[in-house]
């Protein structure tokens, strides 16, 4: 029995530890989301599935696209959908709460695009590189084509709105999935603690979506994102 125990390969033990760390990280992310969703999202009232809520958010998106978040009032939204301001306050306790719902929709569309990439049957390295490209492309489209909605994301980042933290949590979960798979298949190095690796990658991706950085580097954003992806992939090489 002792001899059999001594023949186990150290690499197998390391993979087992990494899987446990990944599972723990995923559980923590899931717990974080559950904690955030156990109560009504901040500033929201009434049943989440109520059709009036969706109607209010749709009207908000339209007004934010046309006039911007700062120039839109709750009274404007009430007039647009033929409701009283008091009735809207039955569902959202402030304009910020409505803005957070609109912001979550915009950022959620980016996450949906990233999930499609992670689900592709390609190498982990190819998919990670594609994540940088997609995140850059989708965020730039929001900046260029939906300038007024982009302003909401700026406000959300400046004031630490919940959708920003949810967005980062979602990206971190996708990164964990790719890094774990890349390590198991021998594409990526295994020396660095997996959570440290994933959080470092998340930090490098901020260049591709943070609205302040987008504004500063918009002219050469794709080149910068490609260079960052190259650097990260070189550092992950076994």
Short mmCIF file of C-alpha atoms in Angstrom, two decimals:
data_model
loop_
_atom_site.label_atom_id
_atom_site.label_comp_id
_atom_site.label_asym_id
_atom_site.label_seq_id
_atom_site.Cartn_x
_atom_site.Cartn_y
_atom_site.Cartn_z
CA UNK A 1 0.00 0.00 0.00
CA UNK A 2 2.80 2.47 0.88
CA UNK A 3 4.55 1.77 -2.40
CA UNK A 4 1.36 2.40 -4.33
CA UNK A 5 0.88 5.72 -2.61
CA UNK A 6 4.40 6.80 -3.45
CA UNK A 7 3.89 6.13 -7.18
CA UNK A 8 1.20 8.80 -7.59
CA UNK A 9 2.44 11.51 -9.96
CA UNK A 10 2.90 14.94 -8.35
CA UNK A 11 1.30 16.53 -11.40
CA UNK A 12 -1.89 14.61 -10.74
CA UNK A 13 -2.01 15.94 -7.19
CA UNK A 14 -1.47 19.46 -8.48
CA UNK A 15 -4.32 19.12 -10.97
CA UNK A 16 -6.54 17.84 -8.19
CA UNK A 17 -5.69 20.82 -6.04
CA UNK A 18 -6.33 23.22 -8.93
CA UNK A 19 -9.71 21.62 -9.57
CA UNK A 20 -10.58 22.06 -5.91
CA UNK A 21 -9.49 25.72 -6.02
CA UNK A 22 -11.49 26.29 -9.20
CA UNK A 23 -14.56 24.68 -7.64
CA UNK A 24 -14.12 26.84 -4.56
CA UNK A 25 -13.75 29.99 -6.67
CA UNK A 26 -16.85 29.11 -8.70
CA UNK A 27 -18.76 28.42 -5.50
CA UNK A 28 -17.72 31.78 -4.07
CA UNK A 29 -18.83 33.55 -7.25
CA UNK A 30 -22.13 31.69 -7.19
CA UNK A 31 -22.55 32.50 -3.50
CA UNK A 32 -21.85 36.15 -4.26
CA UNK A 33 -24.54 36.19 -6.95
CA UNK A 34 -26.99 34.41 -4.66
CA UNK A 35 -26.32 36.86 -1.86
CA UNK A 36 -26.94 39.74 -4.24
CA UNK A 37 -30.11 38.19 -5.60
CA UNK A 38 -31.51 36.83 -2.33
CA UNK A 39 -33.18 40.15 -1.77
CA UNK A 40 -34.61 42.43 -4.43
CA UNK A 41 -31.81 44.19 -6.35
CA UNK A 42 -30.93 47.49 -4.76
CA UNK A 43 -33.60 50.11 -5.36
CA UNK A 44 -36.13 47.74 -6.95
CA UNK A 45 -39.57 47.03 -5.54
CA UNK A 46 -42.42 44.68 -6.31
CA UNK A 47 -42.27 41.33 -8.16
CA UNK A 48 -39.26 41.03 -10.46
CA UNK A 49 -41.26 39.52 -13.33
CA UNK A 50 -43.90 42.26 -13.40
CA UNK A 51 -44.47 43.44 -16.99
CA UNK A 52 -44.61 47.08 -15.84
CA UNK A 53 -41.02 46.79 -14.64
CA UNK A 54 -39.91 45.67 -18.09
CA UNK A 55 -41.93 48.48 -19.65
CA UNK A 56 -40.23 51.04 -17.41
CA UNK A 57 -36.76 49.70 -18.20
CA UNK A 58 -37.51 49.68 -21.95
CA UNK A 59 -38.69 53.29 -21.77
CA UNK A 60 -35.60 54.16 -19.77
CA UNK A 61 -33.33 52.58 -22.38
CA UNK A 62 -35.01 54.61 -25.11
CA UNK A 63 -34.70 57.87 -23.18
CA UNK A 64 -31.12 57.16 -22.12
CA UNK A 65 -30.20 56.46 -25.77
CA UNK A 66 -31.77 59.70 -26.92
CA UNK A 67 -31.12 62.14 -24.10
CA UNK A 68 -28.59 60.50 -21.82
CA UNK A 69 -28.91 59.31 -18.25
CA UNK A 70 -28.22 62.67 -16.61
CA UNK A 71 -30.86 64.52 -18.65
CA UNK A 72 -33.61 61.97 -18.07
CA UNK A 73 -35.90 62.24 -15.06
CA UNK A 74 -38.34 59.76 -13.56
CA UNK A 75 -41.10 62.16 -14.61
CA UNK A 76 -39.88 61.90 -18.24
CA UNK A 77 -40.19 58.12 -18.09
CA UNK A 78 -43.62 58.32 -16.50
CA UNK A 79 -44.89 60.55 -19.29
CA UNK A 80 -43.39 58.31 -21.97
CA UNK A 81 -45.36 55.26 -20.84
CA UNK A 82 -48.45 57.03 -19.56
CA UNK A 83 -47.93 56.33 -15.88
CA UNK A 84 -47.68 58.53 -12.85
CA UNK A 85 -44.32 59.14 -11.21
CA UNK A 86 -45.72 57.68 -8.01
CA UNK A 87 -46.58 54.45 -9.83
CA UNK A 88 -43.02 54.08 -11.13
CA UNK A 89 -41.77 54.45 -7.57
CA UNK A 90 -43.70 51.28 -6.75
CA UNK A 91 -41.09 49.41 -8.79
CA UNK A 92 -37.93 51.50 -8.44
CA UNK A 93 -37.08 53.78 -5.55
CA UNK A 94 -34.87 56.12 -7.59
CA UNK A 95 -33.63 57.00 -11.05
CA UNK A 96 -30.37 55.26 -10.18
CA UNK A 97 -32.20 51.97 -9.63
CA UNK A 98 -33.70 52.30 -13.13
CA UNK A 99 -30.28 53.22 -14.49
CA UNK A 100 -28.76 50.12 -12.88
CA UNK A 101 -31.36 47.93 -14.58
CA UNK A 102 -30.54 49.52 -17.97
CA UNK A 103 -26.81 49.21 -17.32
CA UNK A 104 -27.20 45.53 -16.42
CA UNK A 105 -28.91 44.91 -19.76
CA UNK A 106 -26.10 46.58 -21.71
CA UNK A 107 -23.33 44.72 -19.88
CA UNK A 108 -25.33 41.49 -19.98
CA UNK A 109 -25.27 41.55 -23.76
CA UNK A 110 -21.46 41.64 -23.68
CA UNK A 111 -21.34 38.66 -21.29
CA UNK A 112 -23.68 36.69 -23.57
CA UNK A 113 -21.26 37.23 -26.46
CA UNK A 114 -18.32 36.09 -24.31
CA UNK A 115 -20.18 32.94 -23.22
CA UNK A 116 -20.62 31.93 -26.85
CA UNK A 117 -16.86 32.18 -27.35
CA UNK A 118 -16.05 30.14 -24.26
CA UNK A 119 -18.48 27.46 -25.45
CA UNK A 120 -16.70 27.00 -28.77
CA UNK A 121 -14.76 23.81 -29.52
CA UNK A 122 -11.37 25.47 -29.86
CA UNK A 123 -8.23 25.48 -27.77
CA UNK A 124 -8.33 27.39 -24.50
CA UNK A 125 -5.66 29.76 -25.84
CA UNK A 126 -7.68 30.55 -28.98
CA UNK A 127 -10.81 31.20 -26.96
CA UNK A 128 -8.99 33.40 -24.44
CA UNK A 129 -7.56 35.48 -27.28
CA UNK A 130 -11.04 35.70 -28.81
CA UNK A 131 -12.38 36.94 -25.46
CA UNK A 132 -10.09 39.96 -25.65
CA UNK A 133 -11.18 40.62 -29.24
CA UNK A 134 -14.88 40.21 -28.50
CA UNK A 135 -14.78 42.27 -25.31
CA UNK A 136 -13.02 45.05 -27.17
CA UNK A 137 -15.38 44.91 -30.15
CA UNK A 138 -18.59 44.81 -28.10
CA UNK A 139 -17.48 47.54 -25.71
CA UNK A 140 -16.29 49.76 -28.55
CA UNK A 141 -19.65 49.29 -30.30
CA UNK A 142 -21.40 50.47 -27.14
CA UNK A 143 -19.06 53.44 -27.00
CA UNK A 144 -19.36 54.37 -30.67
CA UNK A 145 -22.95 53.39 -31.55
CA UNK A 146 -24.68 53.85 -28.21
CA UNK A 147 -22.84 56.85 -26.86
CA UNK A 148 -25.59 57.82 -24.43
CA UNK A 149 -25.80 54.30 -23.00
CA UNK A 150 -22.03 54.34 -22.67
CA UNK A 151 -22.46 57.32 -20.34
CA UNK A 152 -24.49 55.11 -18.00
CA UNK A 153 -21.59 52.66 -17.76
CA UNK A 154 -19.28 55.57 -16.94
CA UNK A 155 -21.61 56.60 -14.13
CA UNK A 156 -21.91 52.99 -12.98
CA UNK A 157 -18.13 52.61 -12.73
CA UNK A 158 -17.67 55.97 -11.03
CA UNK A 159 -20.36 55.28 -8.43
CA UNK A 160 -19.65 51.55 -8.03
CA UNK A 161 -23.08 50.35 -9.14
CA UNK A 162 -23.86 46.67 -8.62
CA UNK A 163 -24.01 45.75 -12.36
CA UNK A 164 -20.31 46.58 -12.67
CA UNK A 165 -19.38 44.10 -9.93
CA UNK A 166 -21.71 41.51 -11.48
CA UNK A 167 -20.05 42.09 -14.86
CA UNK A 168 -16.59 41.49 -13.42
CA UNK A 169 -17.79 38.38 -11.55
CA UNK A 170 -19.22 36.96 -14.77
CA UNK A 171 -15.98 37.59 -16.68
CA UNK A 172 -13.94 36.04 -13.88
CA UNK A 173 -16.06 32.90 -14.02
CA UNK A 174 -15.47 32.55 -17.76
CA UNK A 175 -11.74 33.12 -17.31
CA UNK A 176 -11.60 30.45 -14.61
CA UNK A 177 -13.27 27.98 -16.94
CA UNK A 178 -10.76 28.59 -19.72
CA UNK A 179 -7.66 28.59 -17.51
CA UNK A 180 -8.67 25.37 -15.77
CA UNK A 181 -9.28 23.64 -19.09
CA UNK A 182 -6.03 24.97 -20.53
CA UNK A 183 -4.08 23.66 -17.55
CA UNK A 184 -5.68 20.23 -17.70
CA UNK A 185 -4.83 19.91 -21.39
CA UNK A 186 -1.26 21.15 -20.95
CA UNK A 187 -1.75 24.45 -22.77
CA UNK A 188 -1.08 26.65 -19.74
CA UNK A 189 1.46 26.62 -16.92
CA UNK A 190 0.44 25.27 -13.51
CA UNK A 191 2.94 26.85 -11.14
CA UNK A 192 1.03 30.04 -10.40
CA UNK A 193 -2.02 29.65 -8.12
CA UNK A 194 -5.02 29.48 -10.43
CA UNK A 195 -7.02 32.17 -8.65
CA UNK A 196 -4.07 34.56 -8.83
CA UNK A 197 -3.74 33.86 -12.54
CA UNK A 198 -7.44 34.39 -13.26
CA UNK A 199 -7.68 37.64 -11.32
CA UNK A 200 -4.58 38.97 -13.06
CA UNK A 201 -6.13 38.18 -16.45
CA UNK A 202 -9.31 39.95 -15.36
CA UNK A 203 -7.28 43.06 -14.55
CA UNK A 204 -5.71 43.09 -18.03
CA UNK A 205 -9.17 42.89 -19.61
CA UNK A 206 -10.20 46.14 -17.98
CA UNK A 207 -8.48 47.95 -20.85
CA UNK A 208 -11.04 46.38 -23.19
CA UNK A 209 -14.23 47.44 -21.44
CA UNK A 210 -13.70 50.12 -18.78
CA UNK A 211 -15.34 53.24 -20.26
CA UNK A 212 -12.67 55.64 -19.03
CA UNK A 213 -9.91 53.58 -20.62
CA UNK A 214 -11.94 53.18 -23.81
CA UNK A 215 -12.16 56.94 -24.15
CA UNK A 216 -8.44 57.39 -23.55
CA UNK A 217 -7.25 54.70 -25.99
CA UNK A 218 -10.11 54.43 -28.47
CA UNK A 219 -7.99 55.15 -31.57
CA UNK A 220 -5.69 52.17 -31.06
CA UNK A 221 -7.86 50.03 -28.79
CA UNK A 222 -7.76 46.86 -30.92
CA UNK A 223 -3.97 46.98 -31.19
CA UNK A 224 -3.61 47.43 -27.44
CA UNK A 225 -6.02 44.59 -26.73
CA UNK A 226 -4.15 42.28 -29.12
CA UNK A 227 -0.84 43.17 -27.50
CA UNK A 228 -2.28 42.48 -24.06
CA UNK A 229 -3.68 39.13 -25.18
CA UNK A 230 -0.28 38.17 -26.64
CA UNK A 231 1.48 39.10 -23.41
CA UNK A 232 -0.98 37.13 -21.27
CA UNK A 233 -0.81 34.04 -23.48
CA UNK A 234 3.00 34.11 -23.42
CA UNK A 235 2.92 34.25 -19.62
CA UNK A 236 0.54 31.27 -19.54
CA UNK A 237 2.77 29.06 -21.71
CA UNK A 238 3.98 25.92 -19.88
#
